[in-house]
Amino acid sequence: MTLNKDTFTGEYQYSLDSKGRVNIPAKFRQSLSKKNQNTFVATRGQDPCIWVYPISEWKKIEDELRNLSSVSGVHRTFIRQIARSATPSTCDKQGRITISPSLISYAQLDKDALILGMINKIEIWNPSTLDKVDKKNINNDINELNALADKIVI
Amino acid sequence: MTLNKDTFTGEYQYSLDSKGRVNIPAKFRQSLSKKNQNTFVATRGQDPCIWVYPISEWKKIEDELRNLSSVSGVHRTFIRQIARSATPSTCDKQGRITISPSLISYAQLDKDALILGMINKIEIWNPSTLDKVDKKNINNDINELNALADKIVI
DNA sequence: GATAATTACCCACAATTCACCACAATCTTA
DNA sequence: TAAGATTGTGGTGAATTGTGGGTAATTATC
């Protein structure tokens, strides 16, 4: 038994260069290169960070959105939020992807980019933003956090 | 009848070398090598130590995380806490795994590494930290400890 | 249509990581 | 008890990885 190829774990600190490129951890690249053409889709996260999906995961989201009725205004806004910032991009020969300026400003990325494996997707953070968000969640919901740990950690 | 192959017991004192490698007790390796899965996933323990899961156990956790909805901020923080420090690694030819720097500092590992079999997983401790934590737990919860013993020890 | 600006693609290099080898200490077995 | 096998620890060289920059191709602007 081996690890699921599409499972992302670990944290990596890289730099965002002057052209808006970030490295994708080699371990993440390997997972994908065999199946597809190491292609990712980057979009706005629910938190102030960037979510990067491998193409297989993104297709699932795309299908869900496709099935959403466009009658409701909320639905349309929801679709807009995700779709308008979704940008497919492939790794260059050095294993980097280029982040669009609008995503960079959304995640408030500066020189340092912290990359987190989040099981089925990848997150790109400004390290200081991440600290604040997690600290806030922990303070507000320590009980639920402990309940989750009780249930899942073995 | 033999012991369950995935059951880890015993304690072993090894050294953490300058490259962050620790030996995995031969007995633990044997348990897993037959199925060709001498692969482990190391992550933060609930205590200040490292938890090392055989791949089969880790998959259970991974599946739980995958099924958690990403709508709630606490959920995302929870996934982050576990996933970001999770590092899969396989034994090298000498039977060692490499521990990531962030896990080393989390467990405050120095030169000595104490490895404990914990039934379904392995713990890696700085010996002096373990003493303190266990002593504290015993002082705080001696009653519950005795109750557990009453219930389980036969 | 010519020029400027942006983007995509490629190369180079330093630093790190990984796979392998060697060896001493311990344990097994005959 | 002796010989062989196994186990724990250190180190070395080759391959990989992360980062910066340069040139060609593409797009945009006037």
PDB file of N, CA and C in Angstrom, chain A residues 46-136:
ATOM      1  N   GLN A  46     -11.031  30.255   0.711  1.00  0.00           N
ATOM      2  CA  GLN A  46     -12.041  30.788   1.632  1.00  0.00           C
ATOM      3  C   GLN A  46     -11.362  31.685   2.670  1.00  0.00           C
ATOM      4  N   ASP A  47     -10.146  31.331   3.002  1.00  0.00           N
ATOM      5  CA  ASP A  47      -9.309  32.204   3.822  1.00  0.00           C
ATOM      6  C   ASP A  47      -8.530  33.130   2.892  1.00  0.00           C
ATOM      7  N   PRO A  48      -7.886  34.149   3.456  1.00  0.00           N
ATOM      8  CA  PRO A  48      -7.057  35.026   2.614  1.00  0.00           C
ATOM      9  C   PRO A  48      -5.784  34.347   2.171  1.00  0.00           C
ATOM     10  N   CYS A  49      -5.936  33.346   1.340  1.00  0.00           N
ATOM     11  CA  CYS A  49      -4.790  32.614   0.793  1.00  0.00           C
ATOM     12  C   CYS A  49      -5.193  32.093  -0.574  1.00  0.00           C
ATOM     13  N   ILE A  50      -4.262  31.463  -1.255  1.00  0.00           N
ATOM     14  CA  ILE A  50      -4.560  30.932  -2.581  1.00  0.00           C
ATOM     15  C   ILE A  50      -4.724  29.428  -2.481  1.00  0.00           C
ATOM     16  N   TRP A  51      -5.762  28.916  -3.098  1.00  0.00           N
ATOM     17  CA  TRP A  51      -5.935  27.471  -3.164  1.00  0.00           C
ATOM     18  C   TRP A  51      -5.496  26.983  -4.529  1.00  0.00           C
ATOM     19  N   VAL A  52      -4.683  25.968  -4.528  1.00  0.00           N
ATOM     20  CA  VAL A  52      -4.207  25.410  -5.785  1.00  0.00           C
ATOM     21  C   VAL A  52      -4.642  23.950  -5.874  1.00  0.00           C
ATOM     22  N   TYR A  53      -5.432  23.665  -6.895  1.00  0.00           N
ATOM     23  CA  TYR A  53      -5.923  22.302  -7.077  1.00  0.00           C
ATOM     24  C   TYR A  53      -5.192  21.599  -8.211  1.00  0.00           C
ATOM     25  N   PRO A  54      -4.929  20.315  -8.045  1.00  0.00           N
ATOM     26  CA  PRO A  54      -4.538  19.532  -9.220  1.00  0.00           C
ATOM     27  C   PRO A  54      -5.756  19.416 -10.116  1.00  0.00           C
ATOM     28  N   ILE A  55      -5.506  19.197 -11.367  1.00  0.00           N
ATOM     29  CA  ILE A  55      -6.594  19.269 -12.351  1.00  0.00           C
ATOM     30  C   ILE A  55      -7.719  18.292 -12.018  1.00  0.00           C
ATOM     31  N   SER A  56      -7.373  17.144 -11.459  1.00  0.00           N
ATOM     32  CA  SER A  56      -8.404  16.140 -11.181  1.00  0.00           C
ATOM     33  C   SER A  56      -9.380  16.634 -10.118  1.00  0.00           C
ATOM     34  N   GLU A  57      -8.852  17.324  -9.098  1.00  0.00           N
ATOM     35  CA  GLU A  57      -9.716  17.851  -8.047  1.00  0.00           C
ATOM     36  C   GLU A  57     -10.544  19.016  -8.563  1.00  0.00           C
ATOM     37  N   TRP A  58      -9.914  19.828  -9.381  1.00  0.00           N
ATOM     38  CA  TRP A  58     -10.620  20.983  -9.906  1.00  0.00           C
ATOM     39  C   TRP A  58     -11.822  20.567 -10.742  1.00  0.00           C
ATOM     40  N   LYS A  59     -11.659  19.486 -11.479  1.00  0.00           N
ATOM     41  CA  LYS A  59     -12.767  19.020 -12.319  1.00  0.00           C
ATOM     42  C   LYS A  59     -14.000  18.723 -11.481  1.00  0.00           C
ATOM     43  N   LYS A  60     -13.778  18.199 -10.275  1.00  0.00           N
ATOM     44  CA  LYS A  60     -14.922  17.902  -9.411  1.00  0.00           C
ATOM     45  C   LYS A  60     -15.675  19.179  -9.071  1.00  0.00           C
ATOM     46  N   ILE A  61     -14.903  20.218  -8.726  1.00  0.00           N
ATOM     47  CA  ILE A  61     -15.519  21.501  -8.382  1.00  0.00           C
ATOM     48  C   ILE A  61     -16.264  22.075  -9.576  1.00  0.00           C
ATOM     49  N   GLU A  62     -15.600  21.990 -10.704  1.00  0.00           N
ATOM     50  CA  GLU A  62     -16.196  22.505 -11.926  1.00  0.00           C
ATOM     51  C   GLU A  62     -17.543  21.837 -12.188  1.00  0.00           C
ATOM     52  N   ASP A  63     -17.601  20.533 -11.979  1.00  0.00           N
ATOM     53  CA  ASP A  63     -18.854  19.812 -12.196  1.00  0.00           C
ATOM     54  C   ASP A  63     -19.936  20.282 -11.241  1.00  0.00           C
ATOM     55  N   GLU A  64     -19.548  20.478  -9.980  1.00  0.00           N
ATOM     56  CA  GLU A  64     -20.517  20.957  -8.992  1.00  0.00           C
ATOM     57  C   GLU A  64     -21.088  22.306  -9.423  1.00  0.00           C
ATOM     58  N   LEU A  65     -20.178  23.196  -9.837  1.00  0.00           N
ATOM     59  CA  LEU A  65     -20.620  24.528 -10.244  1.00  0.00           C
ATOM     60  C   LEU A  65     -21.524  24.444 -11.468  1.00  0.00           C
ATOM     61  N   ARG A  66     -21.186  23.556 -12.352  1.00  0.00           N
ATOM     62  CA  ARG A  66     -21.976  23.404 -13.574  1.00  0.00           C
ATOM     63  C   ARG A  66     -23.419  23.012 -13.254  1.00  0.00           C
ATOM     64  N   ASN A  67     -23.571  22.244 -12.178  1.00  0.00           N
ATOM     65  CA  ASN A  67     -24.901  21.749 -11.820  1.00  0.00           C
ATOM     66  C   ASN A  67     -25.705  22.739 -10.984  1.00  0.00           C
ATOM     67  N   LEU A  68     -25.051  23.808 -10.523  1.00  0.00           N
ATOM     68  CA  LEU A  68     -25.768  24.819  -9.746  1.00  0.00           C
ATOM     69  C   LEU A  68     -26.703  25.598 -10.662  1.00  0.00           C
ATOM     70  N   SER A  69     -27.911  25.733 -10.211  1.00  0.00           N
ATOM     71  CA  SER A  69     -28.863  26.534 -10.989  1.00  0.00           C
ATOM     72  C   SER A  69     -28.444  27.998 -10.972  1.00  0.00           C
ATOM     73  N   SER A  70     -28.694  28.683 -12.074  1.00  0.00           N
ATOM     74  CA  SER A  70     -28.336  30.100 -12.151  1.00  0.00           C
ATOM     75  C   SER A  70     -29.523  30.996 -11.842  1.00  0.00           C
ATOM     76  N   VAL A  71     -30.586  30.400 -11.338  1.00  0.00           N
ATOM     77  CA  VAL A  71     -31.775  31.203 -11.031  1.00  0.00           C
ATOM     78  C   VAL A  71     -31.510  32.109  -9.836  1.00  0.00           C
ATOM     79  N   SER A  72     -30.835  31.530  -8.841  1.00  0.00           N
ATOM     80  CA  SER A  72     -30.619  32.281  -7.611  1.00  0.00           C
ATOM     81  C   SER A  72     -29.457  33.242  -7.739  1.00  0.00           C
ATOM     82  N   GLY A  73     -29.647  34.449  -7.214  1.00  0.00           N
ATOM     83  CA  GLY A  73     -28.593  35.452  -7.257  1.00  0.00           C
ATOM     84  C   GLY A  73     -27.388  35.035  -6.453  1.00  0.00           C
ATOM     85  N   VAL A  74     -27.623  34.387  -5.318  1.00  0.00           N
ATOM     86  CA  VAL A  74     -26.501  33.935  -4.492  1.00  0.00           C
ATOM     87  C   VAL A  74     -25.667  32.916  -5.259  1.00  0.00           C
ATOM     88  N   HIS A  75     -26.349  32.035  -5.944  1.00  0.00           N
ATOM     89  CA  HIS A  75     -25.627  31.054  -6.744  1.00  0.00           C
ATOM     90  C   HIS A  75     -24.704  31.749  -7.743  1.00  0.00           C
ATOM     91  N   ARG A  76     -25.246  32.727  -8.388  1.00  0.00           N
ATOM     92  CA  ARG A  76     -24.424  33.394  -9.399  1.00  0.00           C
ATOM     93  C   ARG A  76     -23.225  34.075  -8.759  1.00  0.00           C
ATOM     94  N   THR A  77     -23.459  34.726  -7.640  1.00  0.00           N
ATOM     95  CA  THR A  77     -22.341  35.375  -6.955  1.00  0.00           C
ATOM     96  C   THR A  77     -21.300  34.353  -6.520  1.00  0.00           C
ATOM     97  N   PHE A  78     -21.785  33.238  -6.026  1.00  0.00           N
ATOM     98  CA  PHE A  78     -20.874  32.173  -5.580  1.00  0.00           C
ATOM     99  C   PHE A  78     -20.018  31.671  -6.741  1.00  0.00           C
ATOM    100  N   ILE A  79     -20.689  31.411  -7.853  1.00  0.00           N
ATOM    101  CA  ILE A  79     -19.951  30.937  -9.026  1.00  0.00           C
ATOM    102  C   ILE A  79     -18.928  31.974  -9.467  1.00  0.00           C
ATOM    103  N   ARG A  80     -19.362  33.243  -9.467  1.00  0.00           N
ATOM    104  CA  ARG A  80     -18.452  34.312  -9.867  1.00  0.00           C
ATOM    105  C   ARG A  80     -17.193  34.332  -9.009  1.00  0.00           C
ATOM    106  N   GLN A  81     -17.404  34.274  -7.693  1.00  0.00           N
ATOM    107  CA  GLN A  81     -16.258  34.355  -6.779  1.00  0.00           C
ATOM    108  C   GLN A  81     -15.195  33.315  -7.095  1.00  0.00           C
ATOM    109  N   ILE A  82     -15.673  32.123  -7.409  1.00  0.00           N
ATOM    110  CA  ILE A  82     -14.699  31.067  -7.664  1.00  0.00           C
ATOM    111  C   ILE A  82     -14.148  31.157  -9.080  1.00  0.00           C
ATOM    112  N   ALA A  83     -15.052  31.332 -10.026  1.00  0.00           N
ATOM    113  CA  ALA A  83     -14.640  31.225 -11.421  1.00  0.00           C
ATOM    114  C   ALA A  83     -13.770  32.393 -11.877  1.00  0.00           C
ATOM    115  N   ARG A  84     -14.093  33.582 -11.404  1.00  0.00           N
ATOM    116  CA  ARG A  84     -13.395  34.742 -11.969  1.00  0.00           C
ATOM    117  C   ARG A  84     -11.917  34.740 -11.644  1.00  0.00           C
ATOM    118  N   SER A  85     -11.551  34.137 -10.531  1.00  0.00           N
ATOM    119  CA  SER A  85     -10.135  34.181 -10.172  1.00  0.00           C
ATOM    120  C   SER A  85      -9.412  32.874 -10.477  1.00  0.00           C
ATOM    121  N   ALA A  86     -10.148  31.898 -10.995  1.00  0.00           N
ATOM    122  CA  ALA A  86      -9.509  30.607 -11.283  1.00  0.00           C
ATOM    123  C   ALA A  86      -8.616  30.706 -12.500  1.00  0.00           C
ATOM    124  N   THR A  87      -7.343  30.411 -12.297  1.00  0.00           N
ATOM    125  CA  THR A  87      -6.394  30.488 -13.403  1.00  0.00           C
ATOM    126  C   THR A  87      -5.593  29.197 -13.507  1.00  0.00           C
ATOM    127  N   PRO A  88      -5.773  28.476 -14.606  1.00  0.00           N
ATOM    128  CA  PRO A  88      -4.983  27.265 -14.813  1.00  0.00           C
ATOM    129  C   PRO A  88      -3.556  27.645 -15.138  1.00  0.00           C
ATOM    130  N   SER A  89      -2.622  26.852 -14.627  1.00  0.00           N
ATOM    131  CA  SER A  89      -1.238  27.114 -15.018  1.00  0.00           C
ATOM    132  C   SER A  89      -0.410  25.846 -14.852  1.00  0.00           C
ATOM    133  N   THR A  90       0.578  25.735 -15.670  1.00  0.00           N
ATOM    134  CA  THR A  90       1.434  24.550 -15.623  1.00  0.00           C
ATOM    135  C   THR A  90       2.797  24.936 -15.063  1.00  0.00           C
ATOM    136  N   CYS A  91       3.463  23.971 -14.493  1.00  0.00           N
ATOM    137  CA  CYS A  91       4.804  24.208 -13.982  1.00  0.00           C
ATOM    138  C   CYS A  91       5.760  24.463 -15.137  1.00  0.00           C
ATOM    139  N   ASP A  92       6.687  25.394 -14.947  1.00  0.00           N
ATOM    140  CA  ASP A  92       7.746  25.541 -15.939  1.00  0.00           C
ATOM    141  C   ASP A  92       8.807  24.475 -15.690  1.00  0.00           C
ATOM    142  N   LYS A  93       9.855  24.511 -16.484  1.00  0.00           N
ATOM    143  CA  LYS A  93      10.838  23.435 -16.399  1.00  0.00           C
ATOM    144  C   LYS A  93      11.496  23.355 -15.025  1.00  0.00           C
ATOM    145  N   GLN A  94      11.457  24.445 -14.278  1.00  0.00           N
ATOM    146  CA  GLN A  94      12.047  24.450 -12.943  1.00  0.00           C
ATOM    147  C   GLN A  94      11.043  24.089 -11.863  1.00  0.00           C
ATOM    148  N   GLY A  95       9.802  23.879 -12.259  1.00  0.00           N
ATOM    149  CA  GLY A  95       8.807  23.450 -11.294  1.00  0.00           C
ATOM    150  C   GLY A  95       8.052  24.588 -10.631  1.00  0.00           C
ATOM    151  N   ARG A  96       7.986  25.745 -11.279  1.00  0.00           N
ATOM    152  CA  ARG A  96       7.271  26.879 -10.684  1.00  0.00           C
ATOM    153  C   ARG A  96       5.983  27.162 -11.438  1.00  0.00           C
ATOM    154  N   ILE A  97       5.032  27.797 -10.758  1.00  0.00           N
ATOM    155  CA  ILE A  97       3.859  28.320 -11.445  1.00  0.00           C
ATOM    156  C   ILE A  97       3.829  29.838 -11.245  1.00  0.00           C
ATOM    157  N   THR A  98       3.182  30.505 -12.184  1.00  0.00           N
ATOM    158  CA  THR A  98       3.062  31.956 -12.100  1.00  0.00           C
ATOM    159  C   THR A  98       1.711  32.315 -11.496  1.00  0.00           C
ATOM    160  N   ILE A  99       1.744  33.176 -10.495  1.00  0.00           N
ATOM    161  CA  ILE A  99       0.517  33.597  -9.819  1.00  0.00           C
ATOM    162  C   ILE A  99       0.066  34.930 -10.397  1.00  0.00           C
ATOM    163  N   SER A 100      -1.219  35.029 -10.679  1.00  0.00           N
ATOM    164  CA  SER A 100      -1.731  36.270 -11.268  1.00  0.00           C
ATOM    165  C   SER A 100      -1.684  37.389 -10.240  1.00  0.00           C
ATOM    166  N   PRO A 101      -1.492  38.624 -10.705  1.00  0.00           N
ATOM    167  CA  PRO A 101      -1.418  39.778  -9.797  1.00  0.00           C
ATOM    168  C   PRO A 101      -2.624  39.875  -8.870  1.00  0.00           C
ATOM    169  N   SER A 102      -3.818  39.558  -9.375  1.00  0.00           N
ATOM    170  CA  SER A 102      -5.003  39.723  -8.526  1.00  0.00           C
ATOM    171  C   SER A 102      -4.987  38.707  -7.385  1.00  0.00           C
ATOM    172  N   LEU A 103      -4.522  37.503  -7.649  1.00  0.00           N
ATOM    173  CA  LEU A 103      -4.423  36.520  -6.574  1.00  0.00           C
ATOM    174  C   LEU A 103      -3.338  36.905  -5.574  1.00  0.00           C
ATOM    175  N   ILE A 104      -2.242  37.445  -6.091  1.00  0.00           N
ATOM    176  CA  ILE A 104      -1.165  37.873  -5.200  1.00  0.00           C
ATOM    177  C   ILE A 104      -1.667  38.926  -4.221  1.00  0.00           C
ATOM    178  N   SER A 105      -2.454  39.876  -4.736  1.00  0.00           N
ATOM    179  CA  SER A 105      -2.933  40.929  -3.829  1.00  0.00           C
ATOM    180  C   SER A 105      -4.023  40.385  -2.913  1.00  0.00           C
ATOM    181  N   TYR A 106      -4.820  39.441  -3.402  1.00  0.00           N
ATOM    182  CA  TYR A 106      -5.848  38.857  -2.530  1.00  0.00           C
ATOM    183  C   TYR A 106      -5.224  38.157  -1.332  1.00  0.00           C
ATOM    184  N   ALA A 107      -4.144  37.439  -1.578  1.00  0.00           N
ATOM    185  CA  ALA A 107      -3.494  36.693  -0.483  1.00  0.00           C
ATOM    186  C   ALA A 107      -2.462  37.568   0.224  1.00  0.00           C
ATOM    187  N   GLN A 108      -2.344  38.811  -0.190  1.00  0.00           N
ATOM    188  CA  GLN A 108      -1.376  39.728   0.403  1.00  0.00           C
ATOM    189  C   GLN A 108       0.018  39.141   0.433  1.00  0.00           C
ATOM    190  N   LEU A 109       0.379  38.530  -0.688  1.00  0.00           N
ATOM    191  CA  LEU A 109       1.694  37.902  -0.741  1.00  0.00           C
ATOM    192  C   LEU A 109       2.776  38.942  -0.916  1.00  0.00           C
ATOM    193  N   ASP A 110       3.859  38.712  -0.183  1.00  0.00           N
ATOM    194  CA  ASP A 110       5.004  39.602  -0.297  1.00  0.00           C
ATOM    195  C   ASP A 110       6.165  38.776  -0.833  1.00  0.00           C
ATOM    196  N   LYS A 111       7.278  38.815  -0.136  1.00  0.00           N
ATOM    197  CA  LYS A 111       8.435  38.080  -0.621  1.00  0.00           C
ATOM    198  C   LYS A 111       8.369  36.595  -0.260  1.00  0.00           C
ATOM    199  N   ASP A 112       7.857  36.313   0.935  1.00  0.00           N
ATOM    200  CA  ASP A 112       7.826  34.924   1.387  1.00  0.00           C
ATOM    201  C   ASP A 112       6.473  34.281   1.112  1.00  0.00           C
ATOM    202  N   ALA A 113       6.523  33.063   0.619  1.00  0.00           N
ATOM    203  CA  ALA A 113       5.294  32.309   0.390  1.00  0.00           C
ATOM    204  C   ALA A 113       5.388  30.989   1.133  1.00  0.00           C
ATOM    205  N   LEU A 114       4.393  30.768   1.978  1.00  0.00           N
ATOM    206  CA  LEU A 114       4.359  29.529   2.735  1.00  0.00           C
ATOM    207  C   LEU A 114       3.369  28.593   2.059  1.00  0.00           C
ATOM    208  N   ILE A 115       3.842  27.428   1.682  1.00  0.00           N
ATOM    209  CA  ILE A 115       3.000  26.479   0.958  1.00  0.00           C
ATOM    210  C   ILE A 115       2.633  25.326   1.870  1.00  0.00           C
ATOM    211  N   LEU A 116       1.332  25.067   1.974  1.00  0.00           N
ATOM    212  CA  LEU A 116       0.868  23.991   2.841  1.00  0.00           C
ATOM    213  C   LEU A 116       0.171  22.917   2.032  1.00  0.00           C
ATOM    214  N   GLY A 117       0.486  21.670   2.339  1.00  0.00           N
ATOM    215  CA  GLY A 117      -0.293  20.567   1.789  1.00  0.00           C
ATOM    216  C   GLY A 117      -1.562  20.426   2.608  1.00  0.00           C
ATOM    217  N   MET A 118      -2.699  20.398   1.937  1.00  0.00           N
ATOM    218  CA  MET A 118      -3.991  20.319   2.638  1.00  0.00           C
ATOM    219  C   MET A 118      -4.772  19.108   2.127  1.00  0.00           C
ATOM    220  N   ILE A 119      -4.103  17.996   2.049  1.00  0.00           N
ATOM    221  CA  ILE A 119      -4.686  16.719   1.636  1.00  0.00           C
ATOM    222  C   ILE A 119      -5.088  16.728   0.157  1.00  0.00           C
ATOM    223  N   ASN A 120      -6.176  17.404  -0.165  1.00  0.00           N
ATOM    224  CA  ASN A 120      -6.608  17.335  -1.569  1.00  0.00           C
ATOM    225  C   ASN A 120      -6.282  18.595  -2.361  1.00  0.00           C
ATOM    226  N   LYS A 121      -5.729  19.593  -1.654  1.00  0.00           N
ATOM    227  CA  LYS A 121      -5.330  20.808  -2.363  1.00  0.00           C
ATOM    228  C   LYS A 121      -4.107  21.415  -1.692  1.00  0.00           C
ATOM    229  N   ILE A 122      -3.631  22.518  -2.284  1.00  0.00           N
ATOM    230  CA  ILE A 122      -2.452  23.206  -1.777  1.00  0.00           C
ATOM    231  C   ILE A 122      -2.849  24.626  -1.406  1.00  0.00           C
ATOM    232  N   GLU A 123      -2.312  25.130  -0.305  1.00  0.00           N
ATOM    233  CA  GLU A 123      -2.564  26.513   0.073  1.00  0.00           C
ATOM    234  C   GLU A 123      -1.270  27.318  -0.012  1.00  0.00           C
ATOM    235  N   ILE A 124      -1.387  28.551  -0.498  1.00  0.00           N
ATOM    236  CA  ILE A 124      -0.252  29.470  -0.515  1.00  0.00           C
ATOM    237  C   ILE A 124      -0.586  30.668   0.358  1.00  0.00           C
ATOM    238  N   TRP A 125       0.246  30.909   1.360  1.00  0.00           N
ATOM    239  CA  TRP A 125      -0.023  31.934   2.369  1.00  0.00           C
ATOM    240  C   TRP A 125       1.112  32.936   2.467  1.00  0.00           C
ATOM    241  N   ASN A 126       0.754  34.131   2.880  1.00  0.00           N
ATOM    242  CA  ASN A 126       1.711  35.019   3.513  1.00  0.00           C
ATOM    243  C   ASN A 126       1.834  34.514   4.952  1.00  0.00           C
ATOM    244  N   PRO A 127       3.052  34.134   5.369  1.00  0.00           N
ATOM    245  CA  PRO A 127       3.209  33.483   6.671  1.00  0.00           C
ATOM    246  C   PRO A 127       2.555  34.232   7.825  1.00  0.00           C
ATOM    247  N   SER A 128       2.652  35.548   7.812  1.00  0.00           N
ATOM    248  CA  SER A 128       2.114  36.289   8.964  1.00  0.00           C
ATOM    249  C   SER A 128       0.589  36.267   8.965  1.00  0.00           C
ATOM    250  N   THR A 129      -0.017  36.245   7.787  1.00  0.00           N
ATOM    251  CA  THR A 129      -1.474  36.146   7.714  1.00  0.00           C
ATOM    252  C   THR A 129      -1.950  34.821   8.283  1.00  0.00           C
ATOM    253  N   LEU A 130      -1.257  33.766   7.912  1.00  0.00           N
ATOM    254  CA  LEU A 130      -1.646  32.432   8.387  1.00  0.00           C
ATOM    255  C   LEU A 130      -1.681  32.375   9.906  1.00  0.00           C
ATOM    256  N   ASP A 131      -0.639  32.915  10.523  1.00  0.00           N
ATOM    257  CA  ASP A 131      -0.583  32.914  11.978  1.00  0.00           C
ATOM    258  C   ASP A 131      -1.839  33.538  12.585  1.00  0.00           C
ATOM    259  N   LYS A 132      -2.177  34.709  12.070  1.00  0.00           N
ATOM    260  CA  LYS A 132      -3.325  35.428  12.625  1.00  0.00           C
ATOM    261  C   LYS A 132      -4.610  34.623  12.473  1.00  0.00           C
ATOM    262  N   VAL A 133      -4.834  34.101  11.279  1.00  0.00           N
ATOM    263  CA  VAL A 133      -6.091  33.387  11.005  1.00  0.00           C
ATOM    264  C   VAL A 133      -6.225  32.159  11.900  1.00  0.00           C
ATOM    265  N   ASP A 134      -5.161  31.377  11.964  1.00  0.00           N
ATOM    266  CA  ASP A 134      -5.245  30.159  12.772  1.00  0.00           C
ATOM    267  C   ASP A 134      -5.410  30.488  14.247  1.00  0.00           C
ATOM    268  N   LYS A 135      -4.678  31.483  14.707  1.00  0.00           N
ATOM    269  CA  LYS A 135      -4.776  31.860  16.116  1.00  0.00           C
ATOM    270  C   LYS A 135      -6.202  32.276  16.455  1.00  0.00           C
ATOM    271  N   LYS A 136      -6.799  33.023  15.556  1.00  0.00           N
ATOM    272  CA  LYS A 136      -8.159  33.487  15.789  1.00  0.00           C
ATOM    273  C   LYS A 136      -9.133  32.310  15.856  1.00  0.00           C
TER     274      LYS A 136
END
